mmCIF file with all atom_site columns, C-alpha atoms in Angstrom:
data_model
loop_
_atom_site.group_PDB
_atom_site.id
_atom_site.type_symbol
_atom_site.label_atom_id
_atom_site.label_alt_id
_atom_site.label_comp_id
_atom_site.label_asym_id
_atom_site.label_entity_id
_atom_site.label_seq_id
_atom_site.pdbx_PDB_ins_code
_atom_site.Cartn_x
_atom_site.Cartn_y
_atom_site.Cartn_z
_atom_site.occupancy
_atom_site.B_iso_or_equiv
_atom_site.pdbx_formal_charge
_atom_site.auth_seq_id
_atom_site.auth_comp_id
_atom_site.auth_asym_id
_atom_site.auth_atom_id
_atom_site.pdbx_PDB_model_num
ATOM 1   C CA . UNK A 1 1   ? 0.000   0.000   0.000   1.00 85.00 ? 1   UNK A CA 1
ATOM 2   C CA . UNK A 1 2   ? 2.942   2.524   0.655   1.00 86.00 ? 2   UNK A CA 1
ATOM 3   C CA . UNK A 1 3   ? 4.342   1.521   -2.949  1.00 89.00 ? 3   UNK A CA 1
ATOM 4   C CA . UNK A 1 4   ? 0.996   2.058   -4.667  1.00 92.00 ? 4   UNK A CA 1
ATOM 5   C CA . UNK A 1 5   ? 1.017   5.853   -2.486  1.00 91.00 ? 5   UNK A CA 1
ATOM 6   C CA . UNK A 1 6   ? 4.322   6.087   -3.817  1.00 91.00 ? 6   UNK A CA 1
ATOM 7   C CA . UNK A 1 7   ? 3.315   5.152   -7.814  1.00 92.00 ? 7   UNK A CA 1
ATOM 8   C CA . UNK A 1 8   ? 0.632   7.548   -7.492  1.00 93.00 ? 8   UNK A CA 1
ATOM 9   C CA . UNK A 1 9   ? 2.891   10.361  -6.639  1.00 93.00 ? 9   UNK A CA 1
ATOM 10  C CA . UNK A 1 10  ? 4.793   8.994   -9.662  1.00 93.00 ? 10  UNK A CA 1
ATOM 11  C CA . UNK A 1 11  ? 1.876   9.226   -12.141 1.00 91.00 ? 11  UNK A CA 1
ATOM 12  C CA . UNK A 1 12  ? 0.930   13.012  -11.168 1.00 91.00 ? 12  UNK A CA 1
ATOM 13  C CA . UNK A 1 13  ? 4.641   14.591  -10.669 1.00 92.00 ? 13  UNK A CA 1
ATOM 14  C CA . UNK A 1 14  ? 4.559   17.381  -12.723 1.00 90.00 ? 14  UNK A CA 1
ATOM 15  C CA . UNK A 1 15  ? 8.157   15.569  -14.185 1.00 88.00 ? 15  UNK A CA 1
ATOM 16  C CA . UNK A 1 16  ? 6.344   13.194  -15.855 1.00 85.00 ? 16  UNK A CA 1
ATOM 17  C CA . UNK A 1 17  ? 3.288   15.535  -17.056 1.00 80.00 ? 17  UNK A CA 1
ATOM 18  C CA . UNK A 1 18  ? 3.967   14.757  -20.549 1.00 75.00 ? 18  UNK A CA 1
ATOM 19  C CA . UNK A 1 19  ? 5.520   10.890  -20.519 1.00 68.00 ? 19  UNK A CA 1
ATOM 20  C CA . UNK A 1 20  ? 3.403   7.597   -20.875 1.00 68.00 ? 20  UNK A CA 1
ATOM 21  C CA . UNK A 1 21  ? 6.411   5.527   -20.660 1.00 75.00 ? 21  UNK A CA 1
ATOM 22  C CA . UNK A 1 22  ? 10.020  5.744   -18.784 1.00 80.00 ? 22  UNK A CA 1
ATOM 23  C CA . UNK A 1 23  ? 8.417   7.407   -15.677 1.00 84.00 ? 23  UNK A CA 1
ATOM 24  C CA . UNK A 1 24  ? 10.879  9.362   -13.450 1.00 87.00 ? 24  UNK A CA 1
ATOM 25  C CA . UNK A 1 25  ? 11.207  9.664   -9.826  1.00 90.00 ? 25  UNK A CA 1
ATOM 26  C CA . UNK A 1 26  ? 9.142   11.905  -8.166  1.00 91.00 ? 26  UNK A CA 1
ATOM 27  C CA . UNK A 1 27  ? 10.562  15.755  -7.799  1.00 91.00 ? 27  UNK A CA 1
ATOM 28  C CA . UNK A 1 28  ? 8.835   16.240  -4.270  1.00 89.00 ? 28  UNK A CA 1
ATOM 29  C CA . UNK A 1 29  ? 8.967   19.700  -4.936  1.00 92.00 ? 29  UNK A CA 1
ATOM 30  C CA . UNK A 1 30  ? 6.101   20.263  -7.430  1.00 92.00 ? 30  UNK A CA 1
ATOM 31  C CA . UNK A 1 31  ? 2.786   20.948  -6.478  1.00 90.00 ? 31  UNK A CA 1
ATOM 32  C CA . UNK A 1 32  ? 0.927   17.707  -6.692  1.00 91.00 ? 32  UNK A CA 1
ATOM 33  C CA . UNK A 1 33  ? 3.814   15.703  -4.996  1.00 91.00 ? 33  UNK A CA 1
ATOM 34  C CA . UNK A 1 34  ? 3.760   18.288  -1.943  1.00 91.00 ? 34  UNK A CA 1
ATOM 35  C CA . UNK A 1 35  ? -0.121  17.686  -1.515  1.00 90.00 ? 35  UNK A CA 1
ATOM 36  C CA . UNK A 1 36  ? -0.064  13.745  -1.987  1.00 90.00 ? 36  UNK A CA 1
ATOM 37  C CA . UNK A 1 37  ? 3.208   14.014  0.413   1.00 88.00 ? 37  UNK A CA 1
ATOM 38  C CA . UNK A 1 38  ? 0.730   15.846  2.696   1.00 86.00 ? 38  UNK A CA 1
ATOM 39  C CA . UNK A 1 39  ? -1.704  12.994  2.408   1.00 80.00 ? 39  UNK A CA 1
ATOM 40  C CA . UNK A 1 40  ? -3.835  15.311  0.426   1.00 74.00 ? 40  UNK A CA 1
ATOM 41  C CA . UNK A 1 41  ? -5.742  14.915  -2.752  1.00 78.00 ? 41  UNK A CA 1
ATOM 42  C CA . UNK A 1 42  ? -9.197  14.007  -3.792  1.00 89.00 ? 42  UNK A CA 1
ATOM 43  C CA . UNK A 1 43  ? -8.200  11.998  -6.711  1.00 92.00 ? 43  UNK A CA 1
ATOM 44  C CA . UNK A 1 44  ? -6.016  9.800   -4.770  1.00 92.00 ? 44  UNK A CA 1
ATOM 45  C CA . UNK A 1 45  ? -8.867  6.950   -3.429  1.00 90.00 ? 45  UNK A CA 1
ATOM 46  C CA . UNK A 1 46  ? -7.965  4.290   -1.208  1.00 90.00 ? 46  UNK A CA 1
ATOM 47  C CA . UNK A 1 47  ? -10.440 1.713   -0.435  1.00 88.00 ? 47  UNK A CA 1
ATOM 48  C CA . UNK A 1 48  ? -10.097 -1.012  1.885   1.00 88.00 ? 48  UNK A CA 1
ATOM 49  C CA . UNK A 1 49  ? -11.893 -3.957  -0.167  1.00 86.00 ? 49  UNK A CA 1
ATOM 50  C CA . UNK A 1 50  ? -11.952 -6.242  3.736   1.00 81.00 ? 50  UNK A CA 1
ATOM 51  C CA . UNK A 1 51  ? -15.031 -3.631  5.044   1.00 78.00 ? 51  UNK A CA 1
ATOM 52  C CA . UNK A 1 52  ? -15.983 -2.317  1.097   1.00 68.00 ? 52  UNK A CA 1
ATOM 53  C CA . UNK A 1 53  ? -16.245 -5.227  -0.881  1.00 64.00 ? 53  UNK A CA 1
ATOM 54  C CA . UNK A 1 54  ? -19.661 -5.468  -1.048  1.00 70.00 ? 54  UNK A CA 1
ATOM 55  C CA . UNK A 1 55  ? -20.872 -5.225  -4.516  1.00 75.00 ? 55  UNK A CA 1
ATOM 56  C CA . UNK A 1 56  ? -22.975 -2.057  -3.993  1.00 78.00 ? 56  UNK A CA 1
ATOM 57  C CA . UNK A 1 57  ? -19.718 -0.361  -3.132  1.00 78.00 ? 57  UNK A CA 1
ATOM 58  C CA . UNK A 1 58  ? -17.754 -1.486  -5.765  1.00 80.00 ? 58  UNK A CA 1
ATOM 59  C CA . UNK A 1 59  ? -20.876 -0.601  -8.450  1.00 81.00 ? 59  UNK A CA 1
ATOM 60  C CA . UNK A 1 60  ? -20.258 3.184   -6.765  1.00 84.00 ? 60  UNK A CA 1
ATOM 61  C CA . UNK A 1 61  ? -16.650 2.942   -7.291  1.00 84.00 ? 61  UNK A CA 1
ATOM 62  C CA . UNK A 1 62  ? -17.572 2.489   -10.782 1.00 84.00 ? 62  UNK A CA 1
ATOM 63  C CA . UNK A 1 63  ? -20.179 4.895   -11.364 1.00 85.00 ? 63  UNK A CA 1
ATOM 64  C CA . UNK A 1 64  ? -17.564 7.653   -10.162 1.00 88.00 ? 64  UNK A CA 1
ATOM 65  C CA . UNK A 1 65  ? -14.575 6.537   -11.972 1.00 90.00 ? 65  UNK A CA 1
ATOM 66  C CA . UNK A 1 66  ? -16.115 8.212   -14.781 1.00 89.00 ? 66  UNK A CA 1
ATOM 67  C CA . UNK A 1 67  ? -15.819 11.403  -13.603 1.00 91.00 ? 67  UNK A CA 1
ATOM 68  C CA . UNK A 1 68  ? -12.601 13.301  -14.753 1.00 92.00 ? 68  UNK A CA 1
ATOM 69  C CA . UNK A 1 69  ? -10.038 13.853  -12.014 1.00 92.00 ? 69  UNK A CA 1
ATOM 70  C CA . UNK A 1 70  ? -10.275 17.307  -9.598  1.00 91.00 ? 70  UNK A CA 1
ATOM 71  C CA . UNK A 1 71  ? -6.500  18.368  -8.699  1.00 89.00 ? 71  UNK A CA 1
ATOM 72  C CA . UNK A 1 72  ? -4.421  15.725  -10.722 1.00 91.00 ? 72  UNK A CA 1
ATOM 73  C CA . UNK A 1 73  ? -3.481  14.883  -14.285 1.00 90.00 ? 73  UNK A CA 1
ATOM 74  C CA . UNK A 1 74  ? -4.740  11.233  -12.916 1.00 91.00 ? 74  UNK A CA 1
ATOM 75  C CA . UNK A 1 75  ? -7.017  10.230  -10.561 1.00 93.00 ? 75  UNK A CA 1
ATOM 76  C CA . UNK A 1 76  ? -5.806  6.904   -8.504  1.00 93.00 ? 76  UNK A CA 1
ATOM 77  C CA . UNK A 1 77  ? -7.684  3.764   -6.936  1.00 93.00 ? 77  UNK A CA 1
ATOM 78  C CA . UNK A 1 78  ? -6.010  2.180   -4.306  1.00 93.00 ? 78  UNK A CA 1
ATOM 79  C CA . UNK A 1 79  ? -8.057  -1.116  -3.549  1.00 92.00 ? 79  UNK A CA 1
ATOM 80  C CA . UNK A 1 80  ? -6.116  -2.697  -0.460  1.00 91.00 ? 80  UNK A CA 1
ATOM 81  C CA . UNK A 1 81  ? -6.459  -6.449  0.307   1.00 91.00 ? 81  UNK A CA 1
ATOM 82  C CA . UNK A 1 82  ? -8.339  -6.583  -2.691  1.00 92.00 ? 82  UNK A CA 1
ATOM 83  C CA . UNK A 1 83  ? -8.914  -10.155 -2.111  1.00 92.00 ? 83  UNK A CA 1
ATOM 84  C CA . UNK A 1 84  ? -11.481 -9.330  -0.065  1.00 91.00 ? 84  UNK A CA 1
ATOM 85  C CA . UNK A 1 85  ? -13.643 -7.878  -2.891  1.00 90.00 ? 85  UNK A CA 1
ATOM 86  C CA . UNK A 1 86  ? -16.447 -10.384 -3.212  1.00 87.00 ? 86  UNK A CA 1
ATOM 87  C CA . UNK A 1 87  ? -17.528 -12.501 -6.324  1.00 88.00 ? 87  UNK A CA 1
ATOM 88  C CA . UNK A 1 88  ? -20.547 -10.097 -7.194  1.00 86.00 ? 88  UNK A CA 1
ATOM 89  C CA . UNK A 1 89  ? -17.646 -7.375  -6.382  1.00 87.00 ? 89  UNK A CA 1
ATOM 90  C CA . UNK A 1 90  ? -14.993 -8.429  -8.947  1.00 90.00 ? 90  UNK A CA 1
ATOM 91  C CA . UNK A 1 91  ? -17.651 -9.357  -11.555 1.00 89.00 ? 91  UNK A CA 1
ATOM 92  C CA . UNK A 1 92  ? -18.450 -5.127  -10.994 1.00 86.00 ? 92  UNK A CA 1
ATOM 93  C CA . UNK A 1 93  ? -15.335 -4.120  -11.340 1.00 89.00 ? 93  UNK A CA 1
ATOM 94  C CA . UNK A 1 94  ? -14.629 -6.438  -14.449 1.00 91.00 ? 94  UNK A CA 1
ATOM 95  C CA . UNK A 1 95  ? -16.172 -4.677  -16.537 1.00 85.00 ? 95  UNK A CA 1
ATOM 96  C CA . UNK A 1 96  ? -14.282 -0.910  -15.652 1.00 88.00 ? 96  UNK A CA 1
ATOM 97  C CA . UNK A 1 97  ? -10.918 -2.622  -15.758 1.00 90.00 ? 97  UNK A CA 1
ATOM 98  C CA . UNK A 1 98  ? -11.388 -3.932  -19.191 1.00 89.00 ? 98  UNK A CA 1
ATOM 99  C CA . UNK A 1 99  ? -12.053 -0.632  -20.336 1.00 88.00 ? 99  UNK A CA 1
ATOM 100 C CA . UNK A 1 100 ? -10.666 1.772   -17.702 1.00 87.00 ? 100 UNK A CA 1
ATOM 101 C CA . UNK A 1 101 ? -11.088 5.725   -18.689 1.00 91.00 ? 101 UNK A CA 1
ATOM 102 C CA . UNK A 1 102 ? -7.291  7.225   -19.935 1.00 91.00 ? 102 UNK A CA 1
ATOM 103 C CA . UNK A 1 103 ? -7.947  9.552   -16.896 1.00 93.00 ? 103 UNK A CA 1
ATOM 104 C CA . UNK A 1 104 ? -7.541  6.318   -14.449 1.00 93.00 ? 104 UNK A CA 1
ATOM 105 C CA . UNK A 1 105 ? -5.303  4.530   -12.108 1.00 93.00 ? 105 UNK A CA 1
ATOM 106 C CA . UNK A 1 106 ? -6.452  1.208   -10.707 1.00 94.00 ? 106 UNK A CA 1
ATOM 107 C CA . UNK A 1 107 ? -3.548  -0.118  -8.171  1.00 95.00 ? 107 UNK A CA 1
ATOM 108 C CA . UNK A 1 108 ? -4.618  -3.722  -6.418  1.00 95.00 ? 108 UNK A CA 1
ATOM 109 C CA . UNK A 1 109 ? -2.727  -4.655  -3.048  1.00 93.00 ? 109 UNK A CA 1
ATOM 110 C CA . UNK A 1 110 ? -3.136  -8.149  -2.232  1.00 91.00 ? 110 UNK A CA 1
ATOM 111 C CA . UNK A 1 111 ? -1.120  -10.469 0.069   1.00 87.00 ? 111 UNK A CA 1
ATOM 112 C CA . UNK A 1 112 ? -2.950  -13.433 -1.356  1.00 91.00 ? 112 UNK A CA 1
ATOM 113 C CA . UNK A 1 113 ? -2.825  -13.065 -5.015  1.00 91.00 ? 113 UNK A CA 1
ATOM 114 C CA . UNK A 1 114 ? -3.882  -16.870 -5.521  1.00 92.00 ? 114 UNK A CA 1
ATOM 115 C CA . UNK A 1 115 ? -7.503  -15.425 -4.254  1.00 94.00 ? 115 UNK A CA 1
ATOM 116 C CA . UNK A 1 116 ? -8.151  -12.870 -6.637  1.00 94.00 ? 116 UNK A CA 1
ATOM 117 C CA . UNK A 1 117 ? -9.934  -13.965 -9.972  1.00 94.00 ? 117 UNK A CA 1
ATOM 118 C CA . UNK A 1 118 ? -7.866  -15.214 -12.956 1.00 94.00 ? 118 UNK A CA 1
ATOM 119 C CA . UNK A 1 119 ? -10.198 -13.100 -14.828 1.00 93.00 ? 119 UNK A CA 1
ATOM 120 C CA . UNK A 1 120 ? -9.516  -9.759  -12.401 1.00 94.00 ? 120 UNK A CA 1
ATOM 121 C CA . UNK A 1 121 ? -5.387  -10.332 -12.451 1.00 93.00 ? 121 UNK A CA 1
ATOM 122 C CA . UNK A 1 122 ? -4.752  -11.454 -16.430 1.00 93.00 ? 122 UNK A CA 1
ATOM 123 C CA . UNK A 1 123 ? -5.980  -7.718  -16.960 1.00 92.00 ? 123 UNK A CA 1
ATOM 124 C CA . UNK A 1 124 ? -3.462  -6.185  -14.634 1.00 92.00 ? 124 UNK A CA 1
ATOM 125 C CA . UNK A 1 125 ? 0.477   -5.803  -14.781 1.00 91.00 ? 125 UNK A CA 1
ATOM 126 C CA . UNK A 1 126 ? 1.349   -8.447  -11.534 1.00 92.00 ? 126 UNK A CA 1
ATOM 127 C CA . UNK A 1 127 ? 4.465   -6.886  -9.302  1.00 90.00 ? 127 UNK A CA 1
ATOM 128 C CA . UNK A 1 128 ? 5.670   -9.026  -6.674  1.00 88.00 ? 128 UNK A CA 1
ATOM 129 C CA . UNK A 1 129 ? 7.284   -8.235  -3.557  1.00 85.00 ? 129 UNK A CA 1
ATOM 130 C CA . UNK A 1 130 ? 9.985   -10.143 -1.472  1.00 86.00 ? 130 UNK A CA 1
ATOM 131 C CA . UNK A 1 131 ? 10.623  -10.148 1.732   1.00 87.00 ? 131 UNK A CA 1
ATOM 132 C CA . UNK A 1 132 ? 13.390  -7.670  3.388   1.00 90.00 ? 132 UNK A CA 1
ATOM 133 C CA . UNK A 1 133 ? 16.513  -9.348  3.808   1.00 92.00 ? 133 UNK A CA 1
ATOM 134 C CA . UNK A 1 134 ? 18.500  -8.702  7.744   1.00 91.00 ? 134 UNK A CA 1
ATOM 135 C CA . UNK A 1 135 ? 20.514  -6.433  6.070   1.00 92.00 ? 135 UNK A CA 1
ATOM 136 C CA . UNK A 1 136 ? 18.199  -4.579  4.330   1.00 93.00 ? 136 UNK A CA 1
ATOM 137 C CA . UNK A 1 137 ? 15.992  -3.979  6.969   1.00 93.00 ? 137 UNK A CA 1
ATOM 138 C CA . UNK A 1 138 ? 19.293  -3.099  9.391   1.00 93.00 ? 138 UNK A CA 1
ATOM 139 C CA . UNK A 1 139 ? 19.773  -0.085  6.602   1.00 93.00 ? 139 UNK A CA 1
ATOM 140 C CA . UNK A 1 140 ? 16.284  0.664   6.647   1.00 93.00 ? 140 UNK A CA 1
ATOM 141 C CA . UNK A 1 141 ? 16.441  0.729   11.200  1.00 93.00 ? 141 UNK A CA 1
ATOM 142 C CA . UNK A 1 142 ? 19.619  2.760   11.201  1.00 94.00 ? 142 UNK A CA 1
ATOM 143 C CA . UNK A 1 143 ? 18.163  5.513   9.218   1.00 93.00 ? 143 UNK A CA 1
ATOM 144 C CA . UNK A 1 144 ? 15.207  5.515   11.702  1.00 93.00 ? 144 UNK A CA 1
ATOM 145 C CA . UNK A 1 145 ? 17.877  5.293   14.349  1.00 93.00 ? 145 UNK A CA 1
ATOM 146 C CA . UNK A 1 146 ? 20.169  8.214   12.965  1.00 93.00 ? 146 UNK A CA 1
ATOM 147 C CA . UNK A 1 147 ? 17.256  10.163  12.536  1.00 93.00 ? 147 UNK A CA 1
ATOM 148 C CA . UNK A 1 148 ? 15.271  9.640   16.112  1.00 90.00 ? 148 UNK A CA 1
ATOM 149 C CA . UNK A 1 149 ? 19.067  10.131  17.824  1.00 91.00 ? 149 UNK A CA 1
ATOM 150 C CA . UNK A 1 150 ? 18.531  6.525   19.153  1.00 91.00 ? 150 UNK A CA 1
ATOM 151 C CA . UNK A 1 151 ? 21.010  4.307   21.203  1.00 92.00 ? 151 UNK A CA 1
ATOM 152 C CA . UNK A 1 152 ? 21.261  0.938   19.825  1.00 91.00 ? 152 UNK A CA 1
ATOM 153 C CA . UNK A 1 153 ? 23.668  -1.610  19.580  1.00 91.00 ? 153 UNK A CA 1
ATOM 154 C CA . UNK A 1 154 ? 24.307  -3.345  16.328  1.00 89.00 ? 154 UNK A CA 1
ATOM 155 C CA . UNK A 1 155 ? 23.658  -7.026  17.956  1.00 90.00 ? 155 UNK A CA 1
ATOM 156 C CA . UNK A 1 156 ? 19.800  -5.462  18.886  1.00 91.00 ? 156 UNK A CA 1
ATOM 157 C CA . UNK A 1 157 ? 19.703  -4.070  15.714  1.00 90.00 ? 157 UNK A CA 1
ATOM 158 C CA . UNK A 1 158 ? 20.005  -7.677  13.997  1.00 90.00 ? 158 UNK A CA 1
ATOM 159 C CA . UNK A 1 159 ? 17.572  -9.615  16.776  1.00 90.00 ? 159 UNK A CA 1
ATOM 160 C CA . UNK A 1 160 ? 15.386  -6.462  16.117  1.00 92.00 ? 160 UNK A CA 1
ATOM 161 C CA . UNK A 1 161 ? 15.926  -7.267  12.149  1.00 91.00 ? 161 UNK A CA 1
ATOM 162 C CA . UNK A 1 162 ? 15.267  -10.535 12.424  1.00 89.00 ? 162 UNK A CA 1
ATOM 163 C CA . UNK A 1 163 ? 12.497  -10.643 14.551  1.00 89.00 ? 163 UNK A CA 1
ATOM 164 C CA . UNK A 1 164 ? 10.625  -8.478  11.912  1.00 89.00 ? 164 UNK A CA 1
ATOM 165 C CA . UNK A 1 165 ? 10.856  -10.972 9.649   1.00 87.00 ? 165 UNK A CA 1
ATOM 166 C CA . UNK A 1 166 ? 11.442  -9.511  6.313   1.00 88.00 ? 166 UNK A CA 1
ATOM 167 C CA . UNK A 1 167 ? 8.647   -6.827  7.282   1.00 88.00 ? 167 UNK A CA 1
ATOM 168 C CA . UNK A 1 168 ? 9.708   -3.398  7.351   1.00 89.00 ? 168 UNK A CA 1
ATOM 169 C CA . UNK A 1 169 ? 6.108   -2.048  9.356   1.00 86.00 ? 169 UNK A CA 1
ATOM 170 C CA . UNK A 1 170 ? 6.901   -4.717  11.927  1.00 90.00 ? 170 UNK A CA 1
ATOM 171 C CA . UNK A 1 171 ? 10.694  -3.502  12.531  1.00 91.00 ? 171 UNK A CA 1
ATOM 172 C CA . UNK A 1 172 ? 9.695   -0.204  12.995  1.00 92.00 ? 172 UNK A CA 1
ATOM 173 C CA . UNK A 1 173 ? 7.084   -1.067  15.346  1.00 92.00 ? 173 UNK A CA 1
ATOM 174 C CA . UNK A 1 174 ? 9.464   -2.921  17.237  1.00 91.00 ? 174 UNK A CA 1
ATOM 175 C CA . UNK A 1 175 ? 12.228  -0.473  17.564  1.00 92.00 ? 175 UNK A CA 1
ATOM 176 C CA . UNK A 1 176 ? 9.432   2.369   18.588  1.00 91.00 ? 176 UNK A CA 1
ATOM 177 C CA . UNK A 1 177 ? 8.356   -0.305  21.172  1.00 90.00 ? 177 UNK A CA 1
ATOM 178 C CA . UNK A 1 178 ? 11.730  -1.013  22.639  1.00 91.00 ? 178 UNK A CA 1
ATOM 179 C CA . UNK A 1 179 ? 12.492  2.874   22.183  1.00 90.00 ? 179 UNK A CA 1
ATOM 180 C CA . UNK A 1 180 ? 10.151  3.638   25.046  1.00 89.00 ? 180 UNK A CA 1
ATOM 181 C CA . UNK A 1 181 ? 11.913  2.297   27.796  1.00 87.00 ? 181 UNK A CA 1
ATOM 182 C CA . UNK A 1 182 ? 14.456  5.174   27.448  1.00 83.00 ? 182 UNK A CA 1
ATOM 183 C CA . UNK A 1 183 ? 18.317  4.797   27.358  1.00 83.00 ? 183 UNK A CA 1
ATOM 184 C CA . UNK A 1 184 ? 20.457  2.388   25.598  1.00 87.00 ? 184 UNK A CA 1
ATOM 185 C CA . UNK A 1 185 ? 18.869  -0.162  23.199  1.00 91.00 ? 185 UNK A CA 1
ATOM 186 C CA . UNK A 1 186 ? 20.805  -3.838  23.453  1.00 89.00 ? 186 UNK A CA 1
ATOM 187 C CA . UNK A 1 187 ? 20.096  -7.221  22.695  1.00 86.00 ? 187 UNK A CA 1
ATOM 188 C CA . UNK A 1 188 ? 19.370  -8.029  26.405  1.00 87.00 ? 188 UNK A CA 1
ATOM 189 C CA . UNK A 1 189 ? 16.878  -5.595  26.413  1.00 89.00 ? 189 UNK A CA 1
ATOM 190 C CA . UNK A 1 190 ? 15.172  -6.866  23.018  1.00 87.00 ? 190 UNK A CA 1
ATOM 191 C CA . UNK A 1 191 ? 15.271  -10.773 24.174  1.00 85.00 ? 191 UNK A CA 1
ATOM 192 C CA . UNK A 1 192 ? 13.706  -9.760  28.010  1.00 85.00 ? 192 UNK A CA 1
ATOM 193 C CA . UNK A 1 193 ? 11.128  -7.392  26.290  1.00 85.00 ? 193 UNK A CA 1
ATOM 194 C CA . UNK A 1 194 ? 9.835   -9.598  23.231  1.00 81.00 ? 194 UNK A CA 1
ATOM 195 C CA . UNK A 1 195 ? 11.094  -12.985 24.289  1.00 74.00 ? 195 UNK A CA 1
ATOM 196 C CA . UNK A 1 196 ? 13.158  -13.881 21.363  1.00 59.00 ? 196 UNK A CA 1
ATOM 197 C CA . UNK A 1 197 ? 15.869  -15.910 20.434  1.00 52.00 ? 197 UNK A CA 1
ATOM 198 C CA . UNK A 1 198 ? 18.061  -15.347 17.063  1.00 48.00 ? 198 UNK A CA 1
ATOM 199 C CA . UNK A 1 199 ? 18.426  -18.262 14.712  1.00 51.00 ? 199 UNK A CA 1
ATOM 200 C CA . UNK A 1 200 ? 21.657  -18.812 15.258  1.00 48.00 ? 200 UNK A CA 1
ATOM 201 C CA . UNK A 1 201 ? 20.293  -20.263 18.623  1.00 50.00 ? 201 UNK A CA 1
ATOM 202 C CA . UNK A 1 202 ? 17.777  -22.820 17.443  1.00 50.00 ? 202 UNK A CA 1
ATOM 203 C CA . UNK A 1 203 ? 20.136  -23.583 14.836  1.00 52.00 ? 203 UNK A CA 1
ATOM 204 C CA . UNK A 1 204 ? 22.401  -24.582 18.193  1.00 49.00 ? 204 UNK A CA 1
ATOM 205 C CA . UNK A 1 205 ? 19.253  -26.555 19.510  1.00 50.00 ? 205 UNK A CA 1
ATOM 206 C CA . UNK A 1 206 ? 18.204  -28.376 16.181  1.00 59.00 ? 206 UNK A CA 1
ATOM 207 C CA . UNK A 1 207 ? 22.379  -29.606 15.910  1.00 60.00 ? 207 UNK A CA 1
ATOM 208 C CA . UNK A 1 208 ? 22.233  -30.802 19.223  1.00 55.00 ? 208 UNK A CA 1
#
């Protein structure tokens, strides 16, 4: 969901105004980046298909797609866990994404792909996503640690980093827990507060 926020700002950067193809990064400075940066935007809709996936809601989804887009060159549709969108749902929105207006975006989250309809996902470009690896998510902590002024020694930082388990929401939320006790951050700390043991130790248990 962060990437599709991130592709939208993409789409409407004033950079890429006038390209279809070879995108370039956002600027960040223009003006629709600063108001999708500031979570603004009425033409950036995110819809959480778990508590809308009724089809009544998607059926509105697509009576409004139709209308051209307010502040931005495109107007977005962010449909998170779009699994969730129920058969009566997706055979709603088939129709819209086989022929979507030029003025829209529809971005599908899923972290079950296998349960969206063959029929929904043959008519979308698929973009998987791997799980962080320790030392990615280590780069990702330390600028969250450089940044907050943190103490934290680089054994937490790995049982933090692997406790989050490729998951860079769940290392944050970690490091902001552990971060509220106040003073130094270290690997005694991190096994007494979450109760975890590295791999290196079960790897130790398993041998033996």
């Amino acid at each position: 969901t962060s990437t599709a926020r991130i592709l939208a700002q993409v789409i409407n950067c004033e950079k890429n105004s006038n390209l279809d193809k070879n995108l370039q990064e956002a600027c960040g400075e223009c003006e629709s980046c600063k108001m999708l940066m500031a979570g603004g935007g009425v033409d950036v809709i995110e819809i959480d298909a778990a508590s809308n996936g009724l089809v009544d809601d998607i059926r509105d989804l697509r009576d409004k797609v139709r209308l051209a887009p307010i502040q931005l060159k495109k107007k977005i549709y962010i449909i998170d866990e779009v699994h969730m969108v129920s058969t009566s749902g997706f055979n709603a929105l088939l129709k819209t994404l086989e022929e979507p207006p030029s003025h829209a975006v529809f971005i599908l989250c899923t972290t079950e792909a296998h349960k969206v309809p063959e029929t929904i996902s043959s008519r979308c470009s698929k973009v998987s996503f791997t799980r962080a690896t320790i030392s990615e998510m280590m780069e990702a902590l330390q600028r969250v640690i450089d940044a907050e002024r943190l103490s934290v020694s680089g054994e937490a930082m790995a049982a933090i980093a692997e406790v989050a388990d490729g998951s860079f929401r769940e290392g944050h939320k970690v490091l902001e827990q552990l971060a509220g006790f106040g003073g130094e951050i270290n690997e005694e700390l991190v096994k007494k507060t979450l109760g975890v043991i590295g791999r290196s130790s079960v790897k130790k248990i398993i041998g033996n």
